[in-house]
Amino acid sequence: MKLRYALFIGEEAVLPRDMKRCLMKFSQMICSALVAGVAMVGLSSAQAADITGAGATFPYPIYSKWADSYKTETGNALNYASVGSGAGIKQIQAKTVTFGATDAPLTAEQLAKDGMAQFPMVMGAIVAVVNIDGVKAGELVLDGKTLGDIYLGAVKTWDADAIKKLNPNVKLPSAAITVVRRSDGSGTSFNFTDYLAKVNADWKSKVGVGQAVEWPVGVGAKGNEGIAGNVAQTKNSIGYVEYAYAKQNNLTYASMVNAAGKTVKPTLAAFQAAAANASWKAEEGFYQILTNQPGDASWPITAATFILVYKDASDKAAVAEALKFFTWAYDKGGKAAEELDYIPMPANVVALVKAMWAKDVKTK
Amino acid sequence: MNALYSARARKDKIVRVLCFSAAAFGLTWLALILFTLFSKGFAGLSPEVFTQMTPPPGSKTGGLANAIIGSIMMTIIGVGIGTPIGLFAGTYLAEYGRHEKLSFYVRFINDILLSAPSIVIGLFIYGAVVVPMGGFSAFAGSLALAVIVIPVVVRTTEDMLLLVPNQLREAASALGLPRSLVIRRIAYTAAKTGIITGILLATARVAGETAPLLFTALSNQFWNVNLMKTMANLPVTINNFVQSPYEYWRQLAWTGALLITLAVLALNVIARLLGAERKQK
Amino acid sequence: MTDMTVPAQINHTGSLDRARALAGFKFGDRTFYWMTRISALAVLCILGGIIISLIIGALPAIKTFGLDFLVTRRWAPQLSPSPVLGALGPIYGTIVTSLIAMLIAVPVGIGIAIFLTEFCPPAIRRPVGVAIELLAGIPSIIYGMWGFFVLAPFMTDHFMPVVIATFQHVPVLNVIFAGPPSYLSLFNASLVLAIMILPFITAISRDVFQTVPPMLKESAYGLGCTTWEVVKNVVIPFTRAGVIGGIMLALGRALGETMAVTFIIGNSFQINGSIFSPGTTISAAIASEFAEASGVHMSALILLGLLLFVLTFIVLAAARLMLARLQEKQGK
């Protein structure tokens, strides 16, 4: 007997002859129809005016909302691959997309080396989300040092003293904390670790800042979505996501103690208070880190997200289309951004950006 | 009764119970998986799934139309590229090179490729096709699927051709038919159902493959039927949707998973029914 | 008397046609022969292509890390000026998950095969066999999804705490079964893998069990053996090479499985001895990080892919040889 391993052609039912013939004819018909369909369709050309971009998951909720409205208004589609800041930078460097998106801004030297222009698109905030039975959104209070200690693995259970001290009235279980962090290169991680390094000396010396650091503990999830999905699914877990993800998915976010020592909830006002401290300079590629900003009402982990385009791209028409979309987003997308608790760029910064485009970015 | 005898009978009974529970164990998992898949998948099944594009995150409407079409296209092209190569290679192994040393090596390598990790094949196509082409494309994805199809088709073709009795071939040769026509007119016709079964099984195999498409065809949130660009496909779309926190995306992911499983099972069933004819002979 | 002289008007075109036809046949034969032969060689070329492209892609990593790659645990792709990458985490995870998966799947798979060939009532033999083979047909991403949403929470909430508490004070086992229980862990991934490779072991074992000559089994039964004794002393020794070949084939599958594992393994490069903690396997590491890797990081991932391919190659080659030995024994 022939050994038919791996293919599973075992003992079968016996089928009457005419039914089998019918079946064969039927499958032949389906096959030819499919092949004809594929042949007709497979060699057609691409869609018109598709703007391609890739990068941060941080702004994906607002970018996709804008893309939807833009398509309804102008008919042009925005194809944004939400793959993380690291992958976004890599794709724009490989010139496989028209623009890259990152929350970890490139420095002026890096921009000069690659010949890219960078500008801020929108600002948002990172919140810590937890999944603890009985704890509601905004109830749990954490400060930077404790958050860092949790992510270092120094604080291991929810009823540890450090957390109890900040939350005298919250009933905390004695369960182990499941830490969720990013497995991919992430601008969100960059801003989060930047904040932790500023407020937790241990974190600064042991782990440091970066898009992908050597996380001492925790499970890795892909993208902001991954962390949100994991935390929603896993009891007694903690993660960090952009606020829109927490809001859209009804995750339990934690309030934070900011640099001024005040406890703040993640609200648009708190994010705007932090963002008001920014000073934007076109010569530095608008480089800006907004973590741990001063001010009584400031949210401690605020961040801006940036767009990268080539100053002298090979497909200038594509860059022109992309800039049209960004202009539309600056001018008309503010309300949609605020609905998702993102902060649109203030008018004076938009003017600086448009001036930079006119000067540096070739669209013809 | 004899103590030794009762000890042996007891051991036999224990083993029976263990084997029975092993079977029950296996079947329980199957039932659980199918139950979860069907209940969660059917909940989201509606005509919308087949007619609308993949939605942006947070949306409450939308479907999987572009992913379904993309998967169908890439599967057909992958099978279309892989089948002729596999068919001819299998023919060589069974007809011309039945006892050659070369065939021994080809069979050996073929069996290894049959069970090779599909992610390694994805890496191979990335290095061999995506990088030189300068970007991800559905064409690269189809090539990756073709590489998976080839060993399966080679194996089944060879097996089926070896089952054709030599008398048929000898009779045809005696009537003056040249070798290639003996193979094409006689052997292929005799083994036709078996070969088609093999192709259907190969199709079922690649219909559900995700890893080779992860870095070759990527995915696309819009409608695209241009082979030279990234194309939406069910497995990668499911992969992207399933770990997200968005309820609707997760629902679509389960429905997509159900569609893939139904397609794979249907192909398997058709293959078995066709294969039955061979047994009848 | 037959007239043997050739008629004057012999139709010369007849023999010309025949010559042309024969030439056409010869040409067709040659073409077809070479088409098939080249396709067969193409199979070899695919393997060669895989190896070459993997080696080319992995060269930068080989040059940078050398053999240290295999024993370094640290995985820091973002370190500048040059990343520190080590394969120990993925290799450890791959071996541990495959080992546990085999420990679960082999006894169960062989048990099911024995059940199907010896104990099963003939009426339900075919449905049960088909059902087990259905498990093999389910695409692996569905195993991943099901594991993530259904199996992992169940195991982590109910099974793990019990085991952790039980072995808390046992010297070696309390390291292997240490808490805290994690939803995404090596153990959960191993369990899903085990369910995935179960049908392979069952199918091959069933096939080889059916090759045992009935005469041998009848003789044993005639001597008064119980079914278990027949299986233990006749069937399994006879088919040993085949069963081992099947096991190694399943192992080859388990080593390379990506999608079923990526969702549940947790993507952590730490190694801390407990199977209830997150980890990573080679294929899960590649699947998670490849899309955004560049430079030495990407090269290191390709090197991991090369290692995986070599590992599965060895295992599958051994499986093939085992199964060939069984066929030899049967006189093929």
mmCIF file of C-alpha atoms in Angstrom, chain B:
data_model
loop_
_atom_site.group_PDB
_atom_site.id
_atom_site.type_symbol
_atom_site.label_atom_id
_atom_site.label_comp_id
_atom_site.label_asym_id
_atom_site.label_seq_id
_atom_site.Cartn_x
_atom_site.Cartn_y
_atom_site.Cartn_z
ATOM 1 C CA MET B 1 -10.116 -16.633 37.303
ATOM 2 C CA ASN B 2 -6.390 -16.761 36.793
ATOM 3 C CA ALA B 3 -4.731 -13.671 38.307
ATOM 4 C CA LEU B 4 -2.415 -13.209 35.354
ATOM 5 C CA TYR B 5 -5.311 -13.365 32.947
ATOM 6 C CA SER B 6 -7.349 -10.799 34.830
ATOM 7 C CA ALA B 7 -4.322 -8.509 35.019
ATOM 8 C CA ARG B 8 -3.910 -8.697 31.279
ATOM 9 C CA ALA B 9 -7.612 -8.126 30.707
ATOM 10 C CA ARG B 10 -7.489 -5.131 32.999
ATOM 11 C CA LYS B 11 -4.538 -3.625 31.129
ATOM 12 C CA ASP B 12 -6.391 -4.130 27.889
ATOM 13 C CA LYS B 13 -9.428 -2.378 29.261
ATOM 14 C CA ILE B 14 -7.396 0.528 30.549
ATOM 15 C CA VAL B 15 -5.796 0.955 27.148
ATOM 16 C CA ARG B 16 -9.182 0.830 25.476
ATOM 17 C CA VAL B 17 -10.436 3.577 27.732
ATOM 18 C CA LEU B 18 -7.297 5.652 27.135
ATOM 19 C CA CYS B 19 -7.515 5.318 23.373
ATOM 20 C CA PHE B 20 -11.186 6.117 23.434
ATOM 21 C CA SER B 21 -10.528 9.223 25.519
ATOM 22 C CA ALA B 22 -7.739 10.205 23.142
ATOM 23 C CA ALA B 23 -10.228 10.095 20.294
ATOM 24 C CA ALA B 24 -12.768 11.982 22.361
ATOM 25 C CA PHE B 25 -10.064 14.530 23.250
ATOM 26 C CA GLY B 26 -9.262 15.138 19.603
ATOM 27 C CA LEU B 27 -12.874 15.347 18.566
ATOM 28 C CA THR B 28 -13.715 17.717 21.407
ATOM 29 C CA TRP B 29 -11.162 20.223 20.195
ATOM 30 C CA LEU B 30 -12.536 19.956 16.675
ATOM 31 C CA ALA B 31 -16.059 20.496 17.941
ATOM 32 C CA LEU B 32 -14.997 23.481 20.054
ATOM 33 C CA ILE B 33 -13.098 25.117 17.231
ATOM 34 C CA LEU B 34 -15.845 24.593 14.677
ATOM 35 C CA PHE B 35 -18.476 25.715 17.147
ATOM 36 C CA THR B 36 -16.653 28.945 17.958
ATOM 37 C CA LEU B 37 -15.921 29.572 14.316
ATOM 38 C CA PHE B 38 -19.461 28.969 13.129
ATOM 39 C CA SER B 39 -21.244 30.804 15.908
ATOM 40 C CA LYS B 40 -19.030 33.882 15.760
ATOM 41 C CA GLY B 41 -18.692 33.798 12.007
ATOM 42 C CA PHE B 42 -22.339 33.348 11.139
ATOM 43 C CA ALA B 43 -23.315 36.174 13.459
ATOM 44 C CA GLY B 44 -21.682 38.594 11.060
ATOM 45 C CA LEU B 45 -22.587 36.935 7.791
ATOM 46 C CA SER B 46 -24.667 39.184 5.574
ATOM 47 C CA PRO B 47 -24.742 40.266 1.929
ATOM 48 C CA GLU B 48 -22.831 43.358 3.048
ATOM 49 C CA VAL B 49 -19.759 41.243 3.666
ATOM 50 C CA PHE B 50 -19.575 40.379 -0.003
ATOM 51 C CA THR B 51 -20.370 43.763 -1.441
ATOM 52 C CA GLN B 52 -18.609 46.348 0.681
ATOM 53 C CA MET B 53 -14.959 47.225 1.087
ATOM 54 C CA THR B 54 -12.949 46.767 4.254
ATOM 55 C CA PRO B 55 -13.923 49.606 6.569
ATOM 56 C CA PRO B 56 -11.687 52.032 8.463
ATOM 57 C CA PRO B 57 -11.277 51.416 12.175
ATOM 58 C CA GLY B 58 -14.198 52.255 14.382
ATOM 59 C CA SER B 59 -16.714 52.012 11.593
ATOM 60 C CA LYS B 60 -19.885 49.998 12.044
ATOM 61 C CA THR B 61 -20.450 49.035 8.437
ATOM 62 C CA GLY B 62 -18.342 47.506 5.770
ATOM 63 C CA GLY B 63 -17.447 44.161 4.352
ATOM 64 C CA LEU B 64 -14.676 42.060 2.931
ATOM 65 C CA ALA B 65 -15.311 42.363 -0.774
ATOM 66 C CA ASN B 66 -11.840 43.499 -1.776
ATOM 67 C CA ALA B 67 -10.215 40.916 0.461
ATOM 68 C CA ILE B 68 -12.352 38.110 -0.953
ATOM 69 C CA ILE B 69 -11.679 39.070 -4.544
ATOM 70 C CA GLY B 70 -7.990 39.545 -3.795
ATOM 71 C CA SER B 71 -7.734 36.126 -2.226
ATOM 72 C CA ILE B 72 -9.562 34.474 -5.097
ATOM 73 C CA MET B 73 -7.337 36.194 -7.625
ATOM 74 C CA MET B 74 -4.088 35.377 -5.906
ATOM 75 C CA THR B 75 -5.115 31.793 -5.255
ATOM 76 C CA ILE B 76 -6.112 31.246 -8.868
ATOM 77 C CA ILE B 77 -2.936 32.811 -10.204
ATOM 78 C CA GLY B 78 -0.784 30.974 -7.697
ATOM 79 C CA VAL B 79 -2.390 27.672 -8.563
ATOM 80 C CA GLY B 80 -2.276 28.604 -12.231
ATOM 81 C CA ILE B 81 1.469 29.137 -12.106
ATOM 82 C CA GLY B 82 2.263 26.233 -9.824
ATOM 83 C CA THR B 83 0.108 23.563 -11.430
ATOM 84 C CA PRO B 84 1.795 23.281 -14.833
ATOM 85 C CA ILE B 85 5.249 23.148 -13.270
ATOM 86 C CA GLY B 86 4.108 20.609 -10.705
ATOM 87 C CA LEU B 87 2.250 18.590 -13.312
ATOM 88 C CA PHE B 88 5.216 18.346 -15.634
ATOM 89 C CA ALA B 89 7.643 17.614 -12.842
ATOM 90 C CA GLY B 90 5.390 14.864 -11.529
ATOM 91 C CA THR B 91 5.093 13.494 -15.049
ATOM 92 C CA TYR B 92 8.837 13.356 -15.369
ATOM 93 C CA LEU B 93 9.163 11.521 -12.073
ATOM 94 C CA ALA B 94 6.549 8.949 -13.004
ATOM 95 C CA GLU B 95 7.169 8.471 -16.692
ATOM 96 C CA TYR B 96 10.620 9.300 -17.914
ATOM 97 C CA GLY B 97 12.693 9.220 -14.805
ATOM 98 C CA ARG B 98 11.039 6.552 -12.755
ATOM 99 C CA HIS B 99 14.224 4.863 -11.686
ATOM 100 C CA GLU B 100 16.792 7.572 -12.261
ATOM 101 C CA LYS B 101 19.088 8.973 -9.629
ATOM 102 C CA LEU B 102 17.928 12.487 -10.482
ATOM 103 C CA SER B 103 14.363 11.510 -9.687
ATOM 104 C CA PHE B 104 15.419 10.177 -6.323
ATOM 105 C CA TYR B 105 16.829 13.556 -5.406
ATOM 106 C CA VAL B 106 13.865 15.431 -6.833
ATOM 107 C CA ARG B 107 11.435 13.317 -4.824
ATOM 108 C CA PHE B 108 13.480 13.823 -1.695
ATOM 109 C CA ILE B 109 13.675 17.595 -2.114
ATOM 110 C CA ASN B 110 10.026 17.712 -3.067
ATOM 111 C CA ASP B 111 8.961 16.023 0.132
ATOM 112 C CA ILE B 112 10.988 18.469 2.119
ATOM 113 C CA LEU B 113 9.482 21.442 0.319
ATOM 114 C CA LEU B 114 6.062 19.950 0.958
ATOM 115 C CA SER B 115 6.405 20.539 4.670
ATOM 116 C CA ALA B 116 8.743 23.530 4.619
ATOM 117 C CA PRO B 117 7.724 26.410 6.878
ATOM 118 C CA SER B 118 5.647 28.771 4.790
ATOM 119 C CA ILE B 119 7.243 31.824 6.376
ATOM 120 C CA VAL B 120 10.596 30.790 4.951
ATOM 121 C CA ILE B 121 8.979 30.709 1.520
ATOM 122 C CA GLY B 122 7.687 34.211 2.201
ATOM 123 C CA LEU B 123 11.238 35.314 3.006
ATOM 124 C CA PHE B 124 12.522 33.684 -0.177
ATOM 125 C CA ILE B 125 10.016 35.472 -2.379
ATOM 126 C CA TYR B 126 10.750 38.719 -0.537
ATOM 127 C CA GLY B 127 14.412 38.447 -1.377
ATOM 128 C CA ALA B 128 13.926 37.083 -4.877
ATOM 129 C CA VAL B 129 10.949 39.089 -6.115
ATOM 130 C CA VAL B 130 9.898 41.949 -3.844
ATOM 131 C CA VAL B 131 13.314 43.539 -3.477
ATOM 132 C CA PRO B 132 14.247 43.442 -7.186
ATOM 133 C CA MET B 133 10.764 44.642 -8.120
ATOM 134 C CA GLY B 134 11.077 47.502 -5.679
ATOM 135 C CA GLY B 135 7.821 46.975 -3.858
ATOM 136 C CA PHE B 136 5.206 44.642 -2.568
ATOM 137 C CA SER B 137 2.799 43.230 -5.077
ATOM 138 C CA ALA B 138 0.072 40.707 -5.459
ATOM 139 C CA PHE B 139 2.227 39.076 -8.094
ATOM 140 C CA ALA B 140 4.873 38.299 -5.493
ATOM 141 C CA GLY B 141 2.151 36.933 -3.250
ATOM 142 C CA SER B 142 0.906 34.684 -6.042
ATOM 143 C CA LEU B 143 4.435 33.437 -6.650
ATOM 144 C CA ALA B 144 4.769 32.563 -2.977
ATOM 145 C CA LEU B 145 1.537 30.581 -3.195
ATOM 146 C CA ALA B 146 2.775 28.900 -6.363
ATOM 147 C CA VAL B 147 5.897 27.712 -4.548
ATOM 148 C CA ILE B 148 3.639 26.066 -1.976
ATOM 149 C CA VAL B 149 1.412 24.525 -4.643
ATOM 150 C CA ILE B 150 4.211 22.913 -6.651
ATOM 151 C CA PRO B 151 5.291 20.163 -4.217
ATOM 152 C CA VAL B 152 1.705 19.118 -3.573
ATOM 153 C CA VAL B 153 0.901 18.816 -7.261
ATOM 154 C CA VAL B 154 4.175 17.002 -7.979
ATOM 155 C CA ARG B 155 3.403 14.468 -5.299
ATOM 156 C CA THR B 156 -0.183 13.766 -6.335
ATOM 157 C CA THR B 157 0.601 13.709 -10.034
ATOM 158 C CA GLU B 158 3.385 11.215 -9.540
ATOM 159 C CA ASP B 159 1.253 9.061 -7.267
ATOM 160 C CA MET B 160 -1.676 9.054 -9.649
ATOM 161 C CA LEU B 161 0.402 8.386 -12.737
ATOM 162 C CA LEU B 162 2.101 5.481 -11.020
ATOM 163 C CA LEU B 163 -1.302 3.947 -10.449
ATOM 164 C CA VAL B 164 -2.036 3.801 -14.163
ATOM 165 C CA PRO B 165 -1.359 0.209 -15.229
ATOM 166 C CA ASN B 166 1.544 -0.220 -17.578
ATOM 167 C CA GLN B 167 -0.502 -2.360 -19.933
ATOM 168 C CA LEU B 168 -2.333 0.751 -21.094
ATOM 169 C CA ARG B 169 0.929 2.432 -21.942
ATOM 170 C CA GLU B 170 2.323 -0.632 -23.648
ATOM 171 C CA ALA B 171 -0.815 -1.105 -25.702
ATOM 172 C CA ALA B 172 -0.676 2.494 -26.881
ATOM 173 C CA SER B 173 3.016 2.203 -27.767
ATOM 174 C CA ALA B 174 2.346 -1.001 -29.639
ATOM 175 C CA LEU B 175 -0.162 0.886 -31.764
ATOM 176 C CA GLY B 176 2.566 3.328 -32.731
ATOM 177 C CA LEU B 177 1.879 6.268 -30.473
ATOM 178 C CA PRO B 178 4.990 8.267 -29.569
ATOM 179 C CA ARG B 179 5.977 8.510 -25.928
ATOM 180 C CA SER B 180 4.764 12.036 -25.314
ATOM 181 C CA LEU B 181 1.357 11.231 -26.754
ATOM 182 C CA VAL B 182 1.168 8.043 -24.716
ATOM 183 C CA ILE B 183 1.604 10.158 -21.660
ATOM 184 C CA ARG B 184 -0.672 12.962 -22.729
ATOM 185 C CA ARG B 185 -3.469 10.958 -24.263
ATOM 186 C CA ILE B 186 -3.430 7.807 -22.223
ATOM 187 C CA ALA B 187 -1.788 8.285 -18.861
ATOM 188 C CA TYR B 188 -3.189 11.747 -18.168
ATOM 189 C CA THR B 189 -6.677 10.698 -19.159
ATOM 190 C CA ALA B 190 -6.528 7.667 -16.940
ATOM 191 C CA ALA B 191 -5.215 9.647 -14.005
ATOM 192 C CA LYS B 192 -7.311 12.736 -14.683
ATOM 193 C CA THR B 193 -9.538 12.631 -11.619
ATOM 194 C CA GLY B 194 -6.622 11.904 -9.351
ATOM 195 C CA ILE B 195 -4.626 14.791 -10.710
ATOM 196 C CA ILE B 196 -7.554 17.150 -10.391
ATOM 197 C CA THR B 197 -8.017 15.948 -6.830
ATOM 198 C CA GLY B 198 -4.414 16.878 -6.188
ATOM 199 C CA ILE B 199 -4.896 20.337 -7.645
ATOM 200 C CA LEU B 200 -7.983 20.883 -5.515
ATOM 201 C CA LEU B 201 -6.108 19.814 -2.405
ATOM 202 C CA ALA B 202 -3.285 22.183 -3.271
ATOM 203 C CA THR B 203 -5.817 24.992 -3.712
ATOM 204 C CA ALA B 204 -7.343 24.178 -0.349
ATOM 205 C CA ARG B 205 -3.904 24.295 1.168
ATOM 206 C CA VAL B 206 -2.984 27.739 -0.140
ATOM 207 C CA ALA B 207 -6.420 29.249 0.392
ATOM 208 C CA GLY B 208 -5.725 29.545 4.069
ATOM 209 C CA GLU B 209 -2.045 30.421 4.026
ATOM 210 C CA THR B 210 -1.166 33.679 5.725
ATOM 211 C CA ALA B 211 2.560 33.662 6.389
ATOM 212 C CA PRO B 212 3.729 33.718 2.756
ATOM 213 C CA LEU B 213 1.546 36.734 2.047
ATOM 214 C CA LEU B 214 2.682 38.738 5.047
ATOM 215 C CA PHE B 215 5.642 40.323 3.362
ATOM 216 C CA THR B 216 4.898 39.782 -0.282
ATOM 217 C CA ALA B 217 1.415 41.045 -1.024
ATOM 218 C CA LEU B 218 0.802 42.860 2.252
ATOM 219 C CA SER B 219 -2.733 44.107 2.272
ATOM 220 C CA ASN B 220 -4.684 47.030 0.954
ATOM 221 C CA GLN B 221 -7.661 48.738 2.468
ATOM 222 C CA PHE B 222 -9.057 49.711 -0.897
ATOM 223 C CA TRP B 223 -10.136 47.961 -4.013
ATOM 224 C CA ASN B 224 -7.209 47.008 -6.144
ATOM 225 C CA VAL B 225 -7.018 44.488 -8.917
ATOM 226 C CA ASN B 226 -3.669 45.547 -10.239
ATOM 227 C CA LEU B 227 -1.269 42.686 -9.760
ATOM 228 C CA MET B 228 1.727 44.938 -9.489
ATOM 229 C CA LYS B 229 0.486 46.600 -6.328
ATOM 230 C CA THR B 230 -0.453 45.372 -2.900
ATOM 231 C CA MET B 231 -3.766 43.636 -2.835
ATOM 232 C CA ALA B 232 -6.182 42.933 -0.049
ATOM 233 C CA ASN B 233 -6.527 39.303 0.844
ATOM 234 C CA LEU B 234 -8.549 37.470 3.442
ATOM 235 C CA PRO B 235 -5.840 35.883 5.604
ATOM 236 C CA VAL B 236 -3.732 39.026 6.102
ATOM 237 C CA THR B 237 -6.848 41.170 6.561
ATOM 238 C CA ILE B 238 -8.084 38.770 9.224
ATOM 239 C CA ASN B 239 -4.660 38.901 10.821
ATOM 240 C CA ASN B 240 -4.806 42.707 10.953
ATOM 241 C CA PHE B 241 -8.372 42.892 12.186
ATOM 242 C CA VAL B 242 -8.408 40.193 14.773
ATOM 243 C CA GLN B 243 -6.101 41.673 17.340
ATOM 244 C CA SER B 244 -7.593 45.122 17.128
ATOM 245 C CA PRO B 245 -9.943 46.376 19.787
ATOM 246 C CA TYR B 246 -12.646 47.373 17.294
ATOM 247 C CA GLU B 247 -15.724 45.228 17.672
ATOM 248 C CA TYR B 248 -16.787 45.420 14.056
ATOM 249 C CA TRP B 249 -13.339 44.564 12.760
ATOM 250 C CA ARG B 250 -13.231 41.522 15.007
ATOM 251 C CA GLN B 251 -16.643 40.454 13.781
ATOM 252 C CA LEU B 252 -15.476 40.781 10.182
ATOM 253 C CA ALA B 253 -12.372 38.785 11.052
ATOM 254 C CA TRP B 254 -14.458 35.882 12.336
ATOM 255 C CA THR B 255 -16.737 36.016 9.331
ATOM 256 C CA GLY B 256 -13.727 36.029 7.036
ATOM 257 C CA ALA B 257 -12.261 33.081 8.922
ATOM 258 C CA LEU B 258 -15.545 31.248 8.488
ATOM 259 C CA LEU B 259 -15.503 31.932 4.748
ATOM 260 C CA ILE B 260 -11.972 30.614 4.397
ATOM 261 C CA THR B 261 -12.752 27.495 6.390
ATOM 262 C CA LEU B 262 -15.912 26.811 4.394
ATOM 263 C CA ALA B 263 -14.013 27.241 1.134
ATOM 264 C CA VAL B 264 -11.235 24.927 2.288
ATOM 265 C CA LEU B 265 -13.665 22.309 3.554
ATOM 266 C CA ALA B 266 -15.728 22.515 0.376
ATOM 267 C CA LEU B 267 -12.626 21.990 -1.741
ATOM 268 C CA ASN B 268 -11.631 19.027 0.409
ATOM 269 C CA VAL B 269 -15.082 17.503 0.104
ATOM 270 C CA ILE B 270 -15.158 17.939 -3.675
ATOM 271 C CA ALA B 271 -11.684 16.427 -3.893
ATOM 272 C CA ARG B 272 -12.778 13.412 -1.891
ATOM 273 C CA LEU B 273 -15.931 12.919 -3.937
ATOM 274 C CA LEU B 274 -13.928 13.057 -7.152
ATOM 275 C CA GLY B 275 -11.337 10.740 -5.705
ATOM 276 C CA ALA B 276 -14.030 8.195 -5.040
ATOM 277 C CA GLU B 277 -14.327 7.460 -8.707
ATOM 278 C CA ARG B 278 -10.791 6.212 -8.706
ATOM 279 C CA LYS B 279 -11.717 3.745 -5.999
ATOM 280 C CA GLN B 280 -14.689 2.582 -8.033
ATOM 281 C CA LYS B 281 -12.425 1.571 -10.855
#
